[in-house]
Amino acid sequence: IIYATNPIPKNGITGNFDLGLSFTKNTETTLQFNNLFLIKYQLGNSSFSLTNNISFISKSGEDEILNKGTQDFRYALNSKKIDINITLNHMYDISRSIKHRYGSGLGMSYNPHDTDTKKLGFGISALKEKEINLTNDPKIQNRLSGNIIFMIKPNKNFSISGTTNYQPNIEETGDFRWNSNISFRVNLNPHFLLSINNTFNYDSMPEEGVSKSDYQLINSI
C-alpha cells in the first residue's frame, strides 16, 4: 500500500522498515508481532517495489497462532502524469479462512499531483486471482480494481497518506471487496518516528462463517 504514496525519487534504492511487538497479560495473555517493510528501486522512468506486511498473534488457550500477511511486487513505467504497471501479490489470513491468495494485475494510473509534499492518484487495473481456502478448495476469479491514493505532508515532521481500493468480480454481480488504509507518520527526532497504520477490509461474499469486515490498527516506532 505504501509504495504508491511515495513521490518518484531519483535513481537508487529507497525504503523503510517497521517492527512492532506487544505483550498483554490480564485474564488472557496475548503476544503480537508485526513487520512492515518497503524496498523501492528507481531506474530512469522504471520503478520496482516490494512490500511486506505480516502479523503473528498468539493468545493463551488457543493452540494455533493467528497468521496473516501480504506481499506485493510492482513494476511501473512512470511518466509525468500516467503510469503503466504490472503487479504480483500474495495474501494469507487464517482468520478469514484464506490459506493462500495469489494475484496478478495489469493497469494504469493518473497522477495529477506528485510532489514531495502532496500526491493524488487514480488507478484502474484488471486482476486475475487464485484463492485456496483452509479446506484446500481452489477458486479462480477475474476482477477489476479501482483505487484512489493520496499523500499530504504539511511540514517536514508530519505526513498523512492513504489508499482506497474497490474490486468487483467481473463474473458475479454483488461480489466485491473494499479496502481502505490510512497512515500517519510523525518524526519524533532525526532517528525515530511514530507510525500509525489503520486498515479496513470488507468482502461482500467471504468464506462461510467468516465476518464480512475486519479492522487492523498497527502502532509502531
Short mmCIF file of C-alpha atoms in Angstrom, two decimals, residues 2-201:
data_model
loop_
_atom_site.label_atom_id
_atom_site.label_comp_id
_atom_site.label_asym_id
_atom_site.label_seq_id
_atom_site.Cartn_x
_atom_site.Cartn_y
_atom_site.Cartn_z
CA ILE A 2 2.68 2.47 0.99
CA TYR A 3 4.80 2.18 -2.16
CA ALA A 4 2.26 4.17 -4.18
CA THR A 5 2.23 7.09 -1.73
CA ASN A 6 5.89 7.98 -2.18
CA PRO A 7 6.86 10.60 -4.78
CA ILE A 8 9.13 9.31 -7.55
CA PRO A 9 12.72 9.51 -6.20
CA LYS A 10 15.97 9.92 -8.08
CA ASN A 11 17.73 6.79 -9.31
CA GLY A 12 18.60 4.43 -6.49
CA ILE A 13 17.12 2.44 -3.62
CA THR A 14 14.72 3.84 -1.00
CA GLY A 15 12.55 2.20 1.62
CA ASN A 16 11.58 1.79 5.24
CA PHE A 17 11.35 -0.94 7.88
CA ASP A 18 8.84 -1.05 10.75
CA LEU A 19 8.90 -3.63 13.52
CA GLY A 20 6.32 -3.95 16.30
CA LEU A 21 5.96 -6.19 19.36
CA SER A 22 3.27 -6.07 22.05
CA PHE A 23 2.56 -8.19 25.12
CA THR A 24 -0.67 -8.03 27.18
CA LYS A 25 -1.43 -10.08 30.31
CA ASN A 26 -4.81 -9.85 32.03
CA THR A 27 -7.45 -12.58 32.03
CA GLU A 28 -5.68 -13.74 28.86
CA THR A 29 -2.10 -13.48 27.67
CA THR A 30 -1.67 -12.03 24.19
CA LEU A 31 1.59 -11.70 22.27
CA GLN A 32 1.64 -9.93 18.90
CA PHE A 33 4.48 -9.41 16.44
CA ASN A 34 4.21 -7.44 13.20
CA ASN A 35 6.59 -6.34 10.49
CA LEU A 36 6.12 -3.98 7.55
CA PHE A 37 8.82 -3.06 5.07
CA LEU A 38 9.14 -1.38 1.70
CA ILE A 39 12.00 -1.57 -0.80
CA LYS A 40 11.86 0.54 -3.96
CA TYR A 41 14.39 0.83 -6.78
CA GLN A 42 14.17 3.62 -9.35
CA LEU A 43 16.00 3.46 -12.69
CA GLY A 44 15.09 6.23 -15.09
CA ASN A 45 11.36 6.03 -15.76
CA SER A 46 11.10 2.50 -14.36
CA SER A 47 10.44 1.63 -10.73
CA PHE A 48 10.45 -1.72 -8.93
CA SER A 49 8.95 -2.09 -5.46
CA LEU A 50 8.47 -4.88 -2.93
CA THR A 51 6.29 -4.58 0.17
CA ASN A 52 5.66 -6.98 3.03
CA ASN A 53 3.15 -6.75 5.90
CA ILE A 54 2.89 -9.68 8.31
CA SER A 55 1.36 -10.26 11.76
CA PHE A 56 1.61 -13.14 14.25
CA ILE A 57 -0.81 -13.16 17.20
CA SER A 58 -0.69 -15.76 19.99
CA LYS A 59 -3.41 -15.97 22.70
CA SER A 60 -3.50 -18.14 25.80
CA GLY A 61 -5.86 -21.10 25.49
CA GLU A 62 -5.56 -21.21 21.70
CA ASP A 63 -3.25 -23.73 20.05
CA GLU A 64 -2.99 -22.00 16.68
CA ILE A 65 -1.15 -18.73 16.09
CA LEU A 66 -3.18 -16.19 14.08
CA ASN A 67 -1.07 -15.64 11.00
CA LYS A 68 -1.88 -13.03 8.36
CA GLY A 69 0.11 -11.10 5.81
CA THR A 70 0.53 -9.70 2.32
CA GLN A 71 3.44 -9.49 -0.08
CA ASP A 72 3.36 -7.31 -3.20
CA PHE A 73 5.73 -6.78 -6.12
CA ARG A 74 5.14 -3.94 -8.57
CA TYR A 75 6.80 -2.72 -11.74
CA ALA A 76 5.78 0.67 -13.09
CA LEU A 77 6.76 2.66 -16.14
CA ASN A 78 6.43 6.25 -14.99
CA SER A 79 5.71 9.40 -16.94
CA LYS A 80 4.82 12.85 -15.66
CA LYS A 81 1.12 12.10 -15.14
CA ILE A 82 0.46 8.50 -16.24
CA ASP A 83 1.96 5.20 -15.02
CA ILE A 84 1.59 1.77 -16.58
CA ASN A 85 2.12 -1.00 -14.03
CA ILE A 86 2.30 -4.76 -13.52
CA THR A 87 1.61 -6.25 -10.07
CA LEU A 88 2.12 -9.65 -8.44
CA ASN A 89 0.78 -10.30 -4.95
CA HIS A 90 0.25 -12.95 -2.31
CA MET A 91 -2.06 -12.87 0.70
CA TYR A 92 -2.86 -15.23 3.55
CA ASP A 93 -5.18 -14.72 6.51
CA ILE A 94 -6.18 -17.65 8.70
CA SER A 95 -8.86 -15.56 10.45
CA ARG A 96 -10.62 -15.09 7.08
CA SER A 97 -10.15 -18.75 6.03
CA ILE A 98 -7.66 -17.76 3.30
CA LYS A 99 -4.73 -20.16 3.12
CA HIS A 100 -3.28 -18.51 0.01
CA ARG A 101 -4.48 -15.93 -2.48
CA TYR A 102 -2.24 -15.31 -5.49
CA GLY A 103 -2.94 -12.44 -7.85
CA SER A 104 -1.55 -10.71 -10.92
CA GLY A 105 -2.67 -7.47 -12.48
CA LEU A 106 -2.11 -5.04 -15.33
CA GLY A 107 -3.23 -1.44 -15.06
CA MET A 108 -2.56 2.25 -15.32
CA SER A 109 -2.83 5.26 -13.04
CA TYR A 110 -3.21 9.00 -13.48
CA ASN A 111 -1.34 11.29 -11.07
CA PRO A 112 -2.50 14.94 -11.29
CA HIS A 113 -0.32 15.86 -8.27
CA ASP A 114 3.00 14.21 -7.41
CA THR A 115 5.43 16.27 -5.32
CA ASP A 116 7.41 15.91 -2.09
CA THR A 117 4.51 17.39 -0.09
CA LYS A 118 1.38 16.34 -1.99
CA LYS A 119 0.26 13.37 -4.04
CA LEU A 120 -3.05 12.41 -5.62
CA GLY A 121 -3.55 9.43 -7.93
CA PHE A 122 -6.34 7.45 -9.55
CA GLY A 123 -5.86 3.96 -10.96
CA ILE A 124 -7.65 1.11 -12.67
CA SER A 125 -6.44 -2.41 -13.38
CA ALA A 126 -7.56 -5.92 -14.34
CA LEU A 127 -6.78 -8.71 -11.84
CA LYS A 128 -6.68 -12.48 -12.03
CA GLU A 129 -6.72 -14.37 -8.71
CA LYS A 130 -6.34 -17.90 -7.46
CA GLU A 131 -7.57 -18.39 -3.91
CA ILE A 132 -7.13 -21.53 -1.78
CA ASN A 133 -9.14 -21.75 1.45
CA LEU A 134 -8.32 -23.79 4.57
CA THR A 135 -10.06 -26.87 3.10
CA ASN A 136 -7.73 -26.66 0.05
CA ASP A 137 -10.59 -25.77 -2.30
CA PRO A 138 -9.12 -23.61 -5.13
CA LYS A 139 -11.12 -20.78 -6.72
CA ILE A 140 -10.13 -18.63 -9.72
CA GLN A 141 -11.65 -15.17 -10.16
CA ASN A 142 -11.33 -12.20 -12.54
CA ARG A 143 -11.78 -8.75 -11.01
CA LEU A 144 -11.45 -5.09 -11.82
CA SER A 145 -9.70 -2.81 -9.35
CA GLY A 146 -10.19 0.93 -8.99
CA ASN A 147 -8.16 2.91 -6.47
CA ILE A 148 -7.56 6.40 -5.12
CA ILE A 149 -4.24 7.31 -3.50
CA PHE A 150 -3.27 10.46 -1.61
CA MET A 151 -0.42 11.85 0.47
CA ILE A 152 -0.24 15.17 2.32
CA LYS A 153 2.88 16.43 4.11
CA PRO A 154 2.09 19.82 5.71
CA ASN A 155 5.56 20.03 7.27
CA LYS A 156 8.78 18.01 7.42
CA ASN A 157 7.76 16.20 10.64
CA PHE A 158 4.25 15.01 9.79
CA SER A 159 2.56 13.23 6.89
CA ILE A 160 -0.78 11.56 6.14
CA SER A 161 -1.17 9.00 3.37
CA GLY A 162 -3.95 6.71 2.32
CA THR A 163 -5.41 4.49 -0.34
CA THR A 164 -8.84 3.05 -1.13
CA ASN A 165 -9.44 0.05 -3.41
CA TYR A 166 -12.72 -1.23 -4.86
CA GLN A 167 -12.56 -4.67 -6.53
CA PRO A 168 -15.77 -6.05 -8.13
CA ASN A 169 -15.93 -9.59 -9.52
CA ILE A 170 -16.41 -9.37 -13.30
CA GLU A 171 -18.35 -12.65 -13.47
CA GLU A 172 -20.64 -12.40 -10.41
CA THR A 173 -22.88 -9.45 -9.61
CA GLY A 174 -22.82 -8.37 -5.97
CA ASP A 175 -19.38 -9.88 -5.26
CA PHE A 176 -16.95 -7.10 -4.41
CA ARG A 177 -14.15 -6.17 -1.99
CA TRP A 178 -13.41 -2.83 -0.38
CA ASN A 179 -10.11 -1.95 1.25
CA SER A 180 -9.09 1.36 2.86
CA ASN A 181 -5.83 2.28 4.54
CA ILE A 182 -4.71 5.49 6.19
CA SER A 183 -1.28 6.06 7.71
CA PHE A 184 0.04 8.83 9.98
CA ARG A 185 3.79 9.30 10.38
CA VAL A 186 5.32 11.70 12.91
CA ASN A 187 9.05 12.37 13.17
CA LEU A 188 9.99 12.29 16.86
CA ASN A 189 13.62 13.26 16.23
CA PRO A 190 16.17 12.76 13.40
CA HIS A 191 16.42 9.00 14.16
CA PHE A 192 12.91 7.90 15.27
CA LEU A 193 9.36 8.31 14.02
CA LEU A 194 5.93 7.22 15.19
CA SER A 195 3.85 5.33 12.62
CA ILE A 196 0.09 4.71 12.97
CA ASN A 197 -1.42 2.47 10.29
CA ASN A 198 -5.17 1.76 10.03
CA THR A 199 -6.65 -0.78 7.60
CA PHE A 200 -10.30 -1.68 6.97
CA ASN A 201 -11.34 -4.64 4.78
#
